[in-house]
PDB file of C-alpha atoms in Angstrom:
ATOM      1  CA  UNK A   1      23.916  55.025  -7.944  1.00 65.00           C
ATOM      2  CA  UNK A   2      25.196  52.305 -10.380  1.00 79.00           C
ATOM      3  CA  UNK A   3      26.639  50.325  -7.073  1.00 84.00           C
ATOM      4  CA  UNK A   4      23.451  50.198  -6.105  1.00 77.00           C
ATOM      5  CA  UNK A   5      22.128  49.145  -9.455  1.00 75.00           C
ATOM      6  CA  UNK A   6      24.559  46.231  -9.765  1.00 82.00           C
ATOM      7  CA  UNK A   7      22.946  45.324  -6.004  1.00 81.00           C
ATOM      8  CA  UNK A   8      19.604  45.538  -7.489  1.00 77.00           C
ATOM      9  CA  UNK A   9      20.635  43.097 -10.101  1.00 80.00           C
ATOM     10  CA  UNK A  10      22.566  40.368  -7.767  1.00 84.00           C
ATOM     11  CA  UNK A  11      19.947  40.440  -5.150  1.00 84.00           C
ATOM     12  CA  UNK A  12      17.321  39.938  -8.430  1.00 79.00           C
ATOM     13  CA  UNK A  13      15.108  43.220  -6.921  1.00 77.00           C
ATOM     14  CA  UNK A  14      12.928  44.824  -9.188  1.00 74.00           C
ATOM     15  CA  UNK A  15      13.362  48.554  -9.885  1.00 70.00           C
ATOM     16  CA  UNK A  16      11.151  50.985 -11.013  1.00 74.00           C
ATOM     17  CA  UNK A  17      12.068  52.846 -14.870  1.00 81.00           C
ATOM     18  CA  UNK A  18      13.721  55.881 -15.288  1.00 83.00           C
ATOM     19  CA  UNK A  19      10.411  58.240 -15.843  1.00 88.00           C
ATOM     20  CA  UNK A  20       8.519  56.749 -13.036  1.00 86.00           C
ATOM     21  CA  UNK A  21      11.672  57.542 -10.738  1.00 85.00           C
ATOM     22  CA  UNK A  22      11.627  60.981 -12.691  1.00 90.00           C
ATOM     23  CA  UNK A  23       8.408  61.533 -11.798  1.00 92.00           C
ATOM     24  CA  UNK A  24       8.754  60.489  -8.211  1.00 91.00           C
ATOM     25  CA  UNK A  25      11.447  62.955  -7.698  1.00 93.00           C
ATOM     26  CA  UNK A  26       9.572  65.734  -9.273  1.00 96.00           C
ATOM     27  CA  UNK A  27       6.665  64.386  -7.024  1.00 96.00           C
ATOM     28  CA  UNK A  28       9.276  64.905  -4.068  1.00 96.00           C
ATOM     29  CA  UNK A  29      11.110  68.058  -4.708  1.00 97.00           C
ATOM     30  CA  UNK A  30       7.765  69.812  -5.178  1.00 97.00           C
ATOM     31  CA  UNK A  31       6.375  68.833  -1.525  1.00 97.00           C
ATOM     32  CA  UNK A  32      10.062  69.815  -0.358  1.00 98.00           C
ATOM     33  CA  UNK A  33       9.095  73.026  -2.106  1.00 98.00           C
ATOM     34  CA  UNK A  34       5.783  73.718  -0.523  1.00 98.00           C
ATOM     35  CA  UNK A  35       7.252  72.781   2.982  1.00 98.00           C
ATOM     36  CA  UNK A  36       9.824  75.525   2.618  1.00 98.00           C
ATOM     37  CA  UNK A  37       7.481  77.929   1.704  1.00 98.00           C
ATOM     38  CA  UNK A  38       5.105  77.346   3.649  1.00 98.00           C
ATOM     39  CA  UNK A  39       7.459  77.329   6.660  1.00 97.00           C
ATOM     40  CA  UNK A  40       9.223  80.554   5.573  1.00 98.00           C
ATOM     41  CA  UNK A  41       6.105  82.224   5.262  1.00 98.00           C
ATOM     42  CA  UNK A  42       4.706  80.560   9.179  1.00 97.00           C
ATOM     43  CA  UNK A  43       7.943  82.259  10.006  1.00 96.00           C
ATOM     44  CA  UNK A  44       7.187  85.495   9.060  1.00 97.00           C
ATOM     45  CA  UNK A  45       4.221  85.652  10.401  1.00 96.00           C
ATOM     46  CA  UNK A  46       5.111  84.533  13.827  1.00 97.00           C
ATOM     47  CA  UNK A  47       8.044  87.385  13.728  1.00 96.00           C
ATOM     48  CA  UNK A  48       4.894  90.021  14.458  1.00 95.00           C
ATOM     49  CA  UNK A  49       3.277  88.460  17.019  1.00 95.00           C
ATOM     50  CA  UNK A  50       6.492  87.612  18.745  1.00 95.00           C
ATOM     51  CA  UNK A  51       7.150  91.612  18.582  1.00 95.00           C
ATOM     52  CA  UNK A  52       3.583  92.185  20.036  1.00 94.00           C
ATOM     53  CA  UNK A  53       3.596  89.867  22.680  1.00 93.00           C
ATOM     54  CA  UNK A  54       7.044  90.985  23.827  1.00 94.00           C
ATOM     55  CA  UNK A  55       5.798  94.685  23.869  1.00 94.00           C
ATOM     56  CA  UNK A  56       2.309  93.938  25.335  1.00 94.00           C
ATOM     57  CA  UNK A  57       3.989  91.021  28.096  1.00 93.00           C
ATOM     58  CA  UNK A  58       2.893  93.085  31.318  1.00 93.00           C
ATOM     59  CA  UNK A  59      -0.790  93.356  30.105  1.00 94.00           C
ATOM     60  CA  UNK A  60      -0.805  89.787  29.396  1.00 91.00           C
ATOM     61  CA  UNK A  61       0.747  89.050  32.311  1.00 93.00           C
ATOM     62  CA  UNK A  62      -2.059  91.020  34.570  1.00 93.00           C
ATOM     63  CA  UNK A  63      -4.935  89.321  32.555  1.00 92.00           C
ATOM     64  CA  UNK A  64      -3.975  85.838  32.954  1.00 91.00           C
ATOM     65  CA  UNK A  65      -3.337  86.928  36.711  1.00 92.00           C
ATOM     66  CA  UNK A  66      -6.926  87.979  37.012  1.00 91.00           C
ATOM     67  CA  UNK A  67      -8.140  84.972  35.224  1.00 91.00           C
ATOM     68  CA  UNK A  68      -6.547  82.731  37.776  1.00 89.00           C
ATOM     69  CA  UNK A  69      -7.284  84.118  40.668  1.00 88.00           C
ATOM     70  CA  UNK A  70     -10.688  84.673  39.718  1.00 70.00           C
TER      71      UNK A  70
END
């Protein structure tokens, strides 16, 4: 982090303060936080129907036959 400070400063870029890059990290763990959750919870929920289509495959199989033929 200070390396790229002292590249900030040669290259004369401007860089934001400390709370405004506080607050964009807290900004960014927080969506990293709602991602997670809502992905562990998508996962959960796809563990049932998984199950059910597994058990129910031959019945699913015959109705998608009879739509197609039909």
């Amino acid at each position: 982090m200070k390396m790229l400070g002292k590249v900030a400063k040669v290259v004369n870029l401007s860089f934001a303060p400390a709370d405004a890059h506080a607050h964009l990290l807290r900004e960014n763990n927080l969506l990293i936080a709602w991602i997670k959750a809502i992905a562990i919870v998508c996962g959960l929920l796809a563990i049932p129907v998984i199950a059910i289509c597994y058990a129910k495959r031959k019945t699913i199989r015959a109705k998608l036959r009879k739509r197609l033929t039909a």
